[in-house]
Amino acid sequence: MINKTTLTDDLLSLKHKIRLAGPLIHCLTNPISINDCANIVLAAGARPIMAEHPAEVAQITAASAALAVNLGNVTDARLESMLISGKVAHEKSIPSIIDLVGIACSDFRLEFAQKFIAACQPNVLKGNLSELKALAGLSNNACGIDVGSGDTLSPDIITILQILARKNKAVIIASGPTDIITDGTTTFLGNNGTTGLTNITGTGCMLNVLTAACIFSQNIFNGCLLSITSLGISGELAAENSTGPGTFRAALLDAVYNMTDEEFAKRIDLKKA
């Protein structure tokens, strides 16, 4: 059993810490979602910087409080920059996360992800269940960059993710209808969210950079719980205050920005697995 009140208070304390500190978050993301990623970092109270030229990213990462790397759209220059930034983050103990977009449908991306993880040892590995099964060397049912219908929550998949977390000494975030967060020892299931989050592009990318903001203080596990819960609750609030994908997108940012402690505490739905 977990003490929900204590956990909620801990996550709210971390949420306030972000707004008080205004940490600089280096986001090596993709052009498809770059604007929304910058805006959700701002809405959470942090400050985004989206530098991606190989000649400058080492300096930018060194000056940042956290690093978010995303494989959603790759180029030679962007991949080079990711490795440079990832190595700087590791050398300087700057918290980092990699979003494993598409590694279940692209051997090229999978090989890069394996190279990045080995060289940079990111604190958080994020993906859907198909992508994380691919990283674990298992067959999967990916449909492009989307999770396959055959890759669903089960006791076996939780065990796989726990082993993967221990092997890589990282927190795993498996996003889906039920989110799974594990460090290999402690595992939580998150049930906040709405199908509306799948109706606009880039919400996974937004979760990636939001997580980077939430782990800036080195509280990696709670930071992951905070990001998953905050985006899920914001999605619920946005669904209640929108009429379609366009208004949902705007309402999502507003919900991240305006969410009260009371709303967070009332809606949080985290359970220990």
PDB file of C-alpha atoms in Angstrom:
ATOM      1  CA  MET A   1       0.000   0.000   0.000  1.00  0.00           C
ATOM      2  CA  ILE A   2       1.069   3.582  -0.595  1.00  0.00           C
ATOM      3  CA  ASN A   3       0.108   6.678   1.341  1.00  0.00           C
ATOM      4  CA  LYS A   4      -1.690   8.634  -1.361  1.00  0.00           C
ATOM      5  CA  THR A   5      -1.665  11.862   0.627  1.00  0.00           C
ATOM      6  CA  THR A   6       2.090  11.718   1.194  1.00  0.00           C
ATOM      7  CA  LEU A   7       2.795  10.884  -2.439  1.00  0.00           C
ATOM      8  CA  THR A   8       0.496  13.667  -3.655  1.00  0.00           C
ATOM      9  CA  ASP A   9       2.179  16.164  -1.335  1.00  0.00           C
ATOM     10  CA  ASP A  10       5.615  15.070  -2.570  1.00  0.00           C
ATOM     11  CA  LEU A  11       4.595  15.505  -6.208  1.00  0.00           C
ATOM     12  CA  LEU A  12       3.001  18.890  -5.557  1.00  0.00           C
ATOM     13  CA  SER A  13       6.162  20.021  -3.777  1.00  0.00           C
ATOM     14  CA  LEU A  14       8.163  19.050  -6.849  1.00  0.00           C
ATOM     15  CA  LYS A  15       5.648  20.813  -9.101  1.00  0.00           C
ATOM     16  CA  HIS A  16       6.102  24.036  -7.121  1.00  0.00           C
ATOM     17  CA  LYS A  17       9.870  23.642  -7.187  1.00  0.00           C
ATOM     18  CA  ILE A  18       9.799  23.799 -10.993  1.00  0.00           C
ATOM     19  CA  ARG A  19       7.897  27.083 -10.948  1.00  0.00           C
ATOM     20  CA  LEU A  20      10.170  28.568  -8.309  1.00  0.00           C
ATOM     21  CA  ALA A  21      13.404  27.552 -10.052  1.00  0.00           C
ATOM     22  CA  GLY A  22      12.377  28.097 -13.682  1.00  0.00           C
ATOM     23  CA  PRO A  23      14.997  25.564 -14.877  1.00  0.00           C
ATOM     24  CA  LEU A  24      16.421  25.737 -18.394  1.00  0.00           C
ATOM     25  CA  ILE A  25      15.464  22.599 -20.327  1.00  0.00           C
ATOM     26  CA  HIS A  26      17.393  21.667 -23.467  1.00  0.00           C
ATOM     27  CA  CYS A  27      14.938  20.036 -25.859  1.00  0.00           C
ATOM     28  CA  LEU A  28      16.384  18.163 -28.837  1.00  0.00           C
ATOM     29  CA  THR A  29      13.029  17.315 -30.309  1.00  0.00           C
ATOM     30  CA  ASN A  30      11.573  17.351 -33.830  1.00  0.00           C
ATOM     31  CA  PRO A  31      10.039  19.997 -36.096  1.00  0.00           C
ATOM     32  CA  ILE A  32       6.651  18.274 -36.029  1.00  0.00           C
ATOM     33  CA  SER A  33       6.056  19.140 -32.379  1.00  0.00           C
ATOM     34  CA  ILE A  34       8.761  21.650 -31.480  1.00  0.00           C
ATOM     35  CA  ASN A  35       6.410  24.579 -30.835  1.00  0.00           C
ATOM     36  CA  ASP A  36       4.074  22.600 -28.592  1.00  0.00           C
ATOM     37  CA  CYS A  37       7.066  21.164 -26.734  1.00  0.00           C
ATOM     38  CA  ALA A  38       8.433  24.633 -26.025  1.00  0.00           C
ATOM     39  CA  ASN A  39       5.039  25.852 -24.896  1.00  0.00           C
ATOM     40  CA  ILE A  40       4.327  22.976 -22.510  1.00  0.00           C
ATOM     41  CA  VAL A  41       7.719  23.482 -20.833  1.00  0.00           C
ATOM     42  CA  LEU A  42       6.787  27.148 -20.369  1.00  0.00           C
ATOM     43  CA  ALA A  43       3.324  26.225 -19.095  1.00  0.00           C
ATOM     44  CA  ALA A  44       4.926  24.013 -16.429  1.00  0.00           C
ATOM     45  CA  GLY A  45       7.081  26.915 -15.241  1.00  0.00           C
ATOM     46  CA  ALA A  46      10.393  25.913 -16.809  1.00  0.00           C
ATOM     47  CA  ARG A  47      12.288  27.544 -19.703  1.00  0.00           C
ATOM     48  CA  PRO A  48      12.873  25.746 -23.012  1.00  0.00           C
ATOM     49  CA  ILE A  49      15.812  26.038 -25.364  1.00  0.00           C
ATOM     50  CA  MET A  50      15.585  24.144 -28.644  1.00  0.00           C
ATOM     51  CA  ALA A  51      19.176  24.397 -29.936  1.00  0.00           C
ATOM     52  CA  GLU A  52      20.195  21.532 -32.214  1.00  0.00           C
ATOM     53  CA  HIS A  53      23.284  22.565 -34.221  1.00  0.00           C
ATOM     54  CA  PRO A  54      26.201  20.214 -33.482  1.00  0.00           C
ATOM     55  CA  ALA A  55      28.556  23.166 -33.046  1.00  0.00           C
ATOM     56  CA  GLU A  56      26.666  24.615 -30.096  1.00  0.00           C
ATOM     57  CA  VAL A  57      24.768  21.867 -28.295  1.00  0.00           C
ATOM     58  CA  ALA A  58      27.569  20.891 -25.910  1.00  0.00           C
ATOM     59  CA  GLN A  59      27.647  24.412 -24.514  1.00  0.00           C
ATOM     60  CA  ILE A  60      23.843  24.641 -24.378  1.00  0.00           C
ATOM     61  CA  THR A  61      23.438  21.316 -22.589  1.00  0.00           C
ATOM     62  CA  ALA A  62      26.166  22.171 -20.083  1.00  0.00           C
ATOM     63  CA  ALA A  63      24.236  25.306 -19.140  1.00  0.00           C
ATOM     64  CA  SER A  64      20.893  23.488 -18.825  1.00  0.00           C
ATOM     65  CA  ALA A  65      19.178  21.799 -15.889  1.00  0.00           C
ATOM     66  CA  ALA A  66      17.925  18.818 -17.913  1.00  0.00           C
ATOM     67  CA  LEU A  67      18.059  17.329 -21.409  1.00  0.00           C
ATOM     68  CA  ALA A  68      15.249  15.827 -23.496  1.00  0.00           C
ATOM     69  CA  VAL A  69      16.127  13.841 -26.644  1.00  0.00           C
ATOM     70  CA  ASN A  70      13.481  12.689 -29.121  1.00  0.00           C
ATOM     71  CA  LEU A  71      13.795  10.302 -32.089  1.00  0.00           C
ATOM     72  CA  GLY A  72      10.530  11.379 -33.723  1.00  0.00           C
ATOM     73  CA  ASN A  73      12.183  12.870 -36.807  1.00  0.00           C
ATOM     74  CA  VAL A  74      15.866  12.225 -37.359  1.00  0.00           C
ATOM     75  CA  THR A  75      18.555  13.785 -39.516  1.00  0.00           C
ATOM     76  CA  ASP A  76      22.299  13.228 -39.531  1.00  0.00           C
ATOM     77  CA  ALA A  77      22.890  16.580 -37.826  1.00  0.00           C
ATOM     78  CA  ARG A  78      20.198  16.014 -35.200  1.00  0.00           C
ATOM     79  CA  LEU A  79      21.530  12.564 -34.331  1.00  0.00           C
ATOM     80  CA  GLU A  80      25.065  13.938 -34.035  1.00  0.00           C
ATOM     81  CA  SER A  81      23.783  16.647 -31.706  1.00  0.00           C
ATOM     82  CA  MET A  82      21.897  14.139 -29.576  1.00  0.00           C
ATOM     83  CA  LEU A  83      25.044  12.130 -28.935  1.00  0.00           C
ATOM     84  CA  ILE A  84      27.072  15.230 -28.134  1.00  0.00           C
ATOM     85  CA  SER A  85      24.426  16.520 -25.737  1.00  0.00           C
ATOM     86  CA  GLY A  86      23.802  13.134 -24.175  1.00  0.00           C
ATOM     87  CA  LYS A  87      27.490  12.639 -23.402  1.00  0.00           C
ATOM     88  CA  VAL A  88      27.752  16.121 -21.863  1.00  0.00           C
ATOM     89  CA  ALA A  89      24.679  15.460 -19.727  1.00  0.00           C
ATOM     90  CA  HIS A  90      26.152  12.176 -18.518  1.00  0.00           C
ATOM     91  CA  GLU A  91      29.577  13.674 -17.784  1.00  0.00           C
ATOM     92  CA  LYS A  92      28.052  16.565 -15.831  1.00  0.00           C
ATOM     93  CA  SER A  93      25.291  14.544 -14.115  1.00  0.00           C
ATOM     94  CA  ILE A  94      22.556  16.578 -15.834  1.00  0.00           C
ATOM     95  CA  PRO A  95      19.284  14.590 -15.814  1.00  0.00           C
ATOM     96  CA  SER A  96      18.281  13.323 -19.252  1.00  0.00           C
ATOM     97  CA  ILE A  97      15.515  11.433 -21.021  1.00  0.00           C
ATOM     98  CA  ILE A  98      15.301   9.791 -24.439  1.00  0.00           C
ATOM     99  CA  ASP A  99      11.996   9.304 -26.234  1.00  0.00           C
ATOM    100  CA  LEU A 100      12.328   6.089 -28.259  1.00  0.00           C
ATOM    101  CA  VAL A 101       9.945   7.115 -31.038  1.00  0.00           C
ATOM    102  CA  GLY A 102       9.820   4.663 -33.915  1.00  0.00           C
ATOM    103  CA  ILE A 103      12.481   2.199 -32.767  1.00  0.00           C
ATOM    104  CA  ALA A 104      10.018  -0.667 -33.210  1.00  0.00           C
ATOM    105  CA  CYS A 105       9.547   0.111 -36.909  1.00  0.00           C
ATOM    106  CA  SER A 106      13.043   1.329 -37.837  1.00  0.00           C
ATOM    107  CA  ASP A 107      16.213  -0.687 -37.328  1.00  0.00           C
ATOM    108  CA  PHE A 108      18.175   2.527 -37.921  1.00  0.00           C
ATOM    109  CA  ARG A 109      16.504   4.259 -34.989  1.00  0.00           C
ATOM    110  CA  LEU A 110      16.787   1.166 -32.793  1.00  0.00           C
ATOM    111  CA  GLU A 111      20.525   0.913 -33.423  1.00  0.00           C
ATOM    112  CA  PHE A 112      20.966   4.611 -32.658  1.00  0.00           C
ATOM    113  CA  ALA A 113      18.932   4.303 -29.459  1.00  0.00           C
ATOM    114  CA  GLN A 114      21.103   1.412 -28.302  1.00  0.00           C
ATOM    115  CA  LYS A 115      24.232   3.430 -29.093  1.00  0.00           C
ATOM    116  CA  PHE A 116      22.893   6.498 -27.294  1.00  0.00           C
ATOM    117  CA  ILE A 117      21.852   4.570 -24.185  1.00  0.00           C
ATOM    118  CA  ALA A 118      25.229   2.808 -23.954  1.00  0.00           C
ATOM    119  CA  ALA A 119      27.223   6.017 -24.385  1.00  0.00           C
ATOM    120  CA  CYS A 120      25.034   8.505 -22.506  1.00  0.00           C
ATOM    121  CA  GLN A 121      23.237   6.436 -19.872  1.00  0.00           C
ATOM    122  CA  PRO A 122      20.068   8.578 -19.772  1.00  0.00           C
ATOM    123  CA  ASN A 123      18.075   8.641 -16.547  1.00  0.00           C
ATOM    124  CA  VAL A 124      14.747   7.946 -18.244  1.00  0.00           C
ATOM    125  CA  LEU A 125      13.768   5.753 -21.193  1.00  0.00           C
ATOM    126  CA  LYS A 126      10.336   6.622 -22.587  1.00  0.00           C
ATOM    127  CA  GLY A 127       8.297   4.814 -25.211  1.00  0.00           C
ATOM    128  CA  ASN A 128       5.151   2.887 -25.905  1.00  0.00           C
ATOM    129  CA  LEU A 129       4.999  -0.820 -25.144  1.00  0.00           C
ATOM    130  CA  SER A 130       5.957  -1.838 -28.688  1.00  0.00           C
ATOM    131  CA  GLU A 131       9.025   0.405 -28.631  1.00  0.00           C
ATOM    132  CA  LEU A 132      10.122  -0.793 -25.219  1.00  0.00           C
ATOM    133  CA  LYS A 133       9.701  -4.427 -26.241  1.00  0.00           C
ATOM    134  CA  ALA A 134      11.910  -3.695 -29.257  1.00  0.00           C
ATOM    135  CA  LEU A 135      14.542  -2.171 -26.974  1.00  0.00           C
ATOM    136  CA  ALA A 136      14.373  -5.314 -24.852  1.00  0.00           C
ATOM    137  CA  GLY A 137      15.103  -7.393 -27.971  1.00  0.00           C
ATOM    138  CA  LEU A 138      11.606  -8.889 -28.134  1.00  0.00           C
ATOM    139  CA  SER A 139       9.165  -9.228 -30.997  1.00  0.00           C
ATOM    140  CA  ASN A 140       6.376  -6.678 -30.998  1.00  0.00           C
ATOM    141  CA  ASN A 141       3.290  -5.608 -32.887  1.00  0.00           C
ATOM    142  CA  ALA A 142       4.171  -1.998 -33.691  1.00  0.00           C
ATOM    143  CA  CYS A 143       2.081  -0.188 -36.291  1.00  0.00           C
ATOM    144  CA  GLY A 144       4.537   2.426 -37.522  1.00  0.00           C
ATOM    145  CA  ILE A 145       5.326   4.674 -34.577  1.00  0.00           C
ATOM    146  CA  ASP A 146       2.145   3.568 -32.789  1.00  0.00           C
ATOM    147  CA  VAL A 147       1.803   0.758 -30.286  1.00  0.00           C
ATOM    148  CA  GLY A 148       0.438  -2.479 -31.718  1.00  0.00           C
ATOM    149  CA  SER A 149      -2.879  -3.877 -30.571  1.00  0.00           C
ATOM    150  CA  GLY A 150      -1.140  -7.007 -29.324  1.00  0.00           C
ATOM    151  CA  ASP A 151       1.200  -5.078 -27.012  1.00  0.00           C
ATOM    152  CA  THR A 152      -0.864  -4.453 -23.907  1.00  0.00           C
ATOM    153  CA  LEU A 153      -0.492  -4.262 -20.162  1.00  0.00           C
ATOM    154  CA  SER A 154       0.057  -7.626 -18.475  1.00  0.00           C
ATOM    155  CA  PRO A 155       2.086  -9.065 -15.584  1.00  0.00           C
ATOM    156  CA  ASP A 156       4.617 -10.338 -18.119  1.00  0.00           C
ATOM    157  CA  ILE A 157       5.124  -6.919 -19.714  1.00  0.00           C
ATOM    158  CA  ILE A 158       5.608  -5.344 -16.295  1.00  0.00           C
ATOM    159  CA  THR A 159       8.335  -7.899 -15.569  1.00  0.00           C
ATOM    160  CA  ILE A 160       9.983  -7.136 -18.923  1.00  0.00           C
ATOM    161  CA  LEU A 161       9.996  -3.399 -18.157  1.00  0.00           C
ATOM    162  CA  GLN A 162      11.394  -3.973 -14.663  1.00  0.00           C
ATOM    163  CA  ILE A 163      14.254  -6.033 -16.093  1.00  0.00           C
ATOM    164  CA  LEU A 164      14.881  -3.364 -18.749  1.00  0.00           C
ATOM    165  CA  ALA A 165      14.989  -0.650 -16.085  1.00  0.00           C
ATOM    166  CA  ARG A 166      17.475  -2.558 -13.952  1.00  0.00           C
ATOM    167  CA  LYS A 167      19.648  -3.421 -16.935  1.00  0.00           C
ATOM    168  CA  ASN A 168      19.901   0.224 -17.992  1.00  0.00           C
ATOM    169  CA  LYS A 169      19.845   1.735 -14.488  1.00  0.00           C
ATOM    170  CA  ALA A 170      17.046   4.003 -15.656  1.00  0.00           C
ATOM    171  CA  VAL A 171      13.416   4.762 -14.980  1.00  0.00           C
ATOM    172  CA  ILE A 172      11.119   3.389 -17.669  1.00  0.00           C
ATOM    173  CA  ILE A 173       8.030   5.297 -18.759  1.00  0.00           C
ATOM    174  CA  ALA A 174       5.675   3.184 -20.876  1.00  0.00           C
ATOM    175  CA  SER A 175       2.926   5.501 -22.067  1.00  0.00           C
ATOM    176  CA  GLY A 176      -0.489   4.140 -22.962  1.00  0.00           C
ATOM    177  CA  PRO A 177      -4.090   3.884 -21.756  1.00  0.00           C
ATOM    178  CA  THR A 178      -2.489   2.816 -18.478  1.00  0.00           C
ATOM    179  CA  ASP A 179       0.962   4.298 -18.027  1.00  0.00           C
ATOM    180  CA  ILE A 180       3.684   2.192 -16.432  1.00  0.00           C
ATOM    181  CA  ILE A 181       6.526   3.798 -14.493  1.00  0.00           C
ATOM    182  CA  THR A 182       9.246   1.581 -13.044  1.00  0.00           C
ATOM    183  CA  ASP A 183      12.836   1.785 -11.854  1.00  0.00           C
ATOM    184  CA  GLY A 184      13.065  -1.992 -11.749  1.00  0.00           C
ATOM    185  CA  THR A 185      12.186  -2.186  -8.076  1.00  0.00           C
ATOM    186  CA  THR A 186       9.199   0.111  -7.614  1.00  0.00           C
ATOM    187  CA  THR A 187       6.434   0.160 -10.217  1.00  0.00           C
ATOM    188  CA  PHE A 188       3.419   2.418 -10.531  1.00  0.00           C
ATOM    189  CA  LEU A 189       0.445   2.344 -12.876  1.00  0.00           C
ATOM    190  CA  GLY A 190      -1.018   5.683 -13.909  1.00  0.00           C
ATOM    191  CA  ASN A 191      -4.619   5.898 -15.063  1.00  0.00           C
ATOM    192  CA  ASN A 192      -5.056   9.602 -15.708  1.00  0.00           C
ATOM    193  CA  GLY A 193      -5.675  10.718 -19.267  1.00  0.00           C
ATOM    194  CA  THR A 194      -8.129  10.751 -22.130  1.00  0.00           C
ATOM    195  CA  THR A 195      -8.340   9.457 -25.694  1.00  0.00           C
ATOM    196  CA  GLY A 196      -8.205  13.098 -26.765  1.00  0.00           C
ATOM    197  CA  LEU A 197      -4.466  12.987 -26.203  1.00  0.00           C
ATOM    198  CA  THR A 198      -4.190  10.615 -29.172  1.00  0.00           C
ATOM    199  CA  ASN A 199      -6.170  12.917 -31.477  1.00  0.00           C
ATOM    200  CA  ILE A 200      -3.497  15.598 -31.773  1.00  0.00           C
ATOM    201  CA  THR A 201       0.079  15.054 -32.832  1.00  0.00           C
ATOM    202  CA  GLY A 202       2.978  15.518 -30.457  1.00  0.00           C
ATOM    203  CA  THR A 203       1.500  14.722 -27.050  1.00  0.00           C
ATOM    204  CA  GLY A 204       4.121  12.015 -26.544  1.00  0.00           C
ATOM    205  CA  CYS A 205       6.812  14.552 -27.417  1.00  0.00           C
ATOM    206  CA  MET A 206       5.238  16.977 -24.964  1.00  0.00           C
ATOM    207  CA  LEU A 207       5.370  14.313 -22.261  1.00  0.00           C
ATOM    208  CA  ASN A 208       9.062  13.829 -23.025  1.00  0.00           C
ATOM    209  CA  VAL A 209      10.031  17.470 -22.498  1.00  0.00           C
ATOM    210  CA  LEU A 210       7.632  17.853 -19.569  1.00  0.00           C
ATOM    211  CA  THR A 211       9.395  14.908 -17.921  1.00  0.00           C
ATOM    212  CA  ALA A 212      12.740  16.614 -18.469  1.00  0.00           C
ATOM    213  CA  ALA A 213      11.408  19.650 -16.610  1.00  0.00           C
ATOM    214  CA  CYS A 214      10.099  17.438 -13.824  1.00  0.00           C
ATOM    215  CA  ILE A 215      13.415  15.615 -13.274  1.00  0.00           C
ATOM    216  CA  PHE A 216      15.598  18.740 -13.206  1.00  0.00           C
ATOM    217  CA  SER A 217      16.111  18.500  -9.422  1.00  0.00           C
ATOM    218  CA  GLN A 218      17.506  14.924  -9.673  1.00  0.00           C
ATOM    219  CA  ASN A 219      14.361  13.374  -8.142  1.00  0.00           C
ATOM    220  CA  ILE A 220      14.045  11.127 -11.165  1.00  0.00           C
ATOM    221  CA  PHE A 221      11.334   8.660 -10.142  1.00  0.00           C
ATOM    222  CA  ASN A 222       8.959  11.209  -8.632  1.00  0.00           C
ATOM    223  CA  GLY A 223       9.631  13.492 -11.570  1.00  0.00           C
ATOM    224  CA  CYS A 224       8.386  10.772 -13.907  1.00  0.00           C
ATOM    225  CA  LEU A 225       5.287  10.236 -11.755  1.00  0.00           C
ATOM    226  CA  LEU A 226       4.639  13.985 -11.785  1.00  0.00           C
ATOM    227  CA  SER A 227       4.947  14.363 -15.554  1.00  0.00           C
ATOM    228  CA  ILE A 228       2.721  11.388 -16.347  1.00  0.00           C
ATOM    229  CA  THR A 229       0.063  12.502 -13.872  1.00  0.00           C
ATOM    230  CA  SER A 230       0.197  16.184 -14.814  1.00  0.00           C
ATOM    231  CA  LEU A 231      -0.231  15.529 -18.524  1.00  0.00           C
ATOM    232  CA  GLY A 232      -2.971  12.962 -17.892  1.00  0.00           C
ATOM    233  CA  ILE A 233      -4.965  15.265 -15.630  1.00  0.00           C
ATOM    234  CA  SER A 234      -4.433  18.157 -18.041  1.00  0.00           C
ATOM    235  CA  GLY A 235      -5.829  15.968 -20.810  1.00  0.00           C
ATOM    236  CA  GLU A 236      -8.908  15.224 -18.716  1.00  0.00           C
ATOM    237  CA  LEU A 237      -9.454  18.921 -18.029  1.00  0.00           C
ATOM    238  CA  ALA A 238      -8.887  19.800 -21.684  1.00  0.00           C
ATOM    239  CA  ALA A 239     -11.445  17.212 -22.797  1.00  0.00           C
ATOM    240  CA  GLU A 240     -14.010  18.855 -20.539  1.00  0.00           C
ATOM    241  CA  ASN A 241     -13.304  22.300 -21.986  1.00  0.00           C
ATOM    242  CA  SER A 242     -12.966  21.707 -25.720  1.00  0.00           C
ATOM    243  CA  THR A 243     -15.064  20.815 -28.740  1.00  0.00           C
ATOM    244  CA  GLY A 244     -12.486  19.182 -30.999  1.00  0.00           C
ATOM    245  CA  PRO A 245      -8.763  18.710 -31.621  1.00  0.00           C
ATOM    246  CA  GLY A 246      -8.053  22.410 -32.153  1.00  0.00           C
ATOM    247  CA  THR A 247      -9.621  23.638 -28.953  1.00  0.00           C
ATOM    248  CA  PHE A 248      -8.306  20.572 -27.106  1.00  0.00           C
ATOM    249  CA  ARG A 249      -4.732  21.513 -28.043  1.00  0.00           C
ATOM    250  CA  ALA A 250      -5.133  25.012 -26.622  1.00  0.00           C
ATOM    251  CA  ALA A 251      -7.033  23.760 -23.576  1.00  0.00           C
ATOM    252  CA  LEU A 252      -4.267  21.250 -22.824  1.00  0.00           C
ATOM    253  CA  LEU A 253      -1.654  23.986 -22.486  1.00  0.00           C
ATOM    254  CA  ASP A 254      -4.051  26.082 -20.409  1.00  0.00           C
ATOM    255  CA  ALA A 255      -4.694  23.128 -18.101  1.00  0.00           C
ATOM    256  CA  VAL A 256      -0.970  22.547 -17.493  1.00  0.00           C
ATOM    257  CA  TYR A 257      -0.553  26.238 -16.740  1.00  0.00           C
ATOM    258  CA  ASN A 258      -3.653  26.715 -14.576  1.00  0.00           C
ATOM    259  CA  MET A 259      -3.903  23.407 -12.707  1.00  0.00           C
ATOM    260  CA  THR A 260      -4.472  23.957  -9.004  1.00  0.00           C
ATOM    261  CA  ASP A 261      -3.139  21.819  -6.198  1.00  0.00           C
ATOM    262  CA  GLU A 262      -6.714  20.913  -5.336  1.00  0.00           C
ATOM    263  CA  GLU A 263      -7.459  19.731  -8.878  1.00  0.00           C
ATOM    264  CA  PHE A 264      -4.273  17.671  -8.953  1.00  0.00           C
ATOM    265  CA  ALA A 265      -4.980  16.072  -5.574  1.00  0.00           C
ATOM    266  CA  LYS A 266      -8.581  15.297  -6.485  1.00  0.00           C
ATOM    267  CA  ARG A 267      -7.799  13.637  -9.793  1.00  0.00           C
ATOM    268  CA  ILE A 268      -4.450  11.873  -9.285  1.00  0.00           C
ATOM    269  CA  ASP A 269      -4.805   8.169 -10.092  1.00  0.00           C
ATOM    270  CA  LEU A 270      -1.570   6.328  -9.340  1.00  0.00           C
ATOM    271  CA  LYS A 271      -1.449   2.775  -8.033  1.00  0.00           C
ATOM    272  CA  LYS A 272       1.512   0.659  -7.035  1.00  0.00           C
ATOM    273  CA  ALA A 273       1.783  -2.482  -9.180  1.00  0.00           C
TER     274      ALA A 273
END
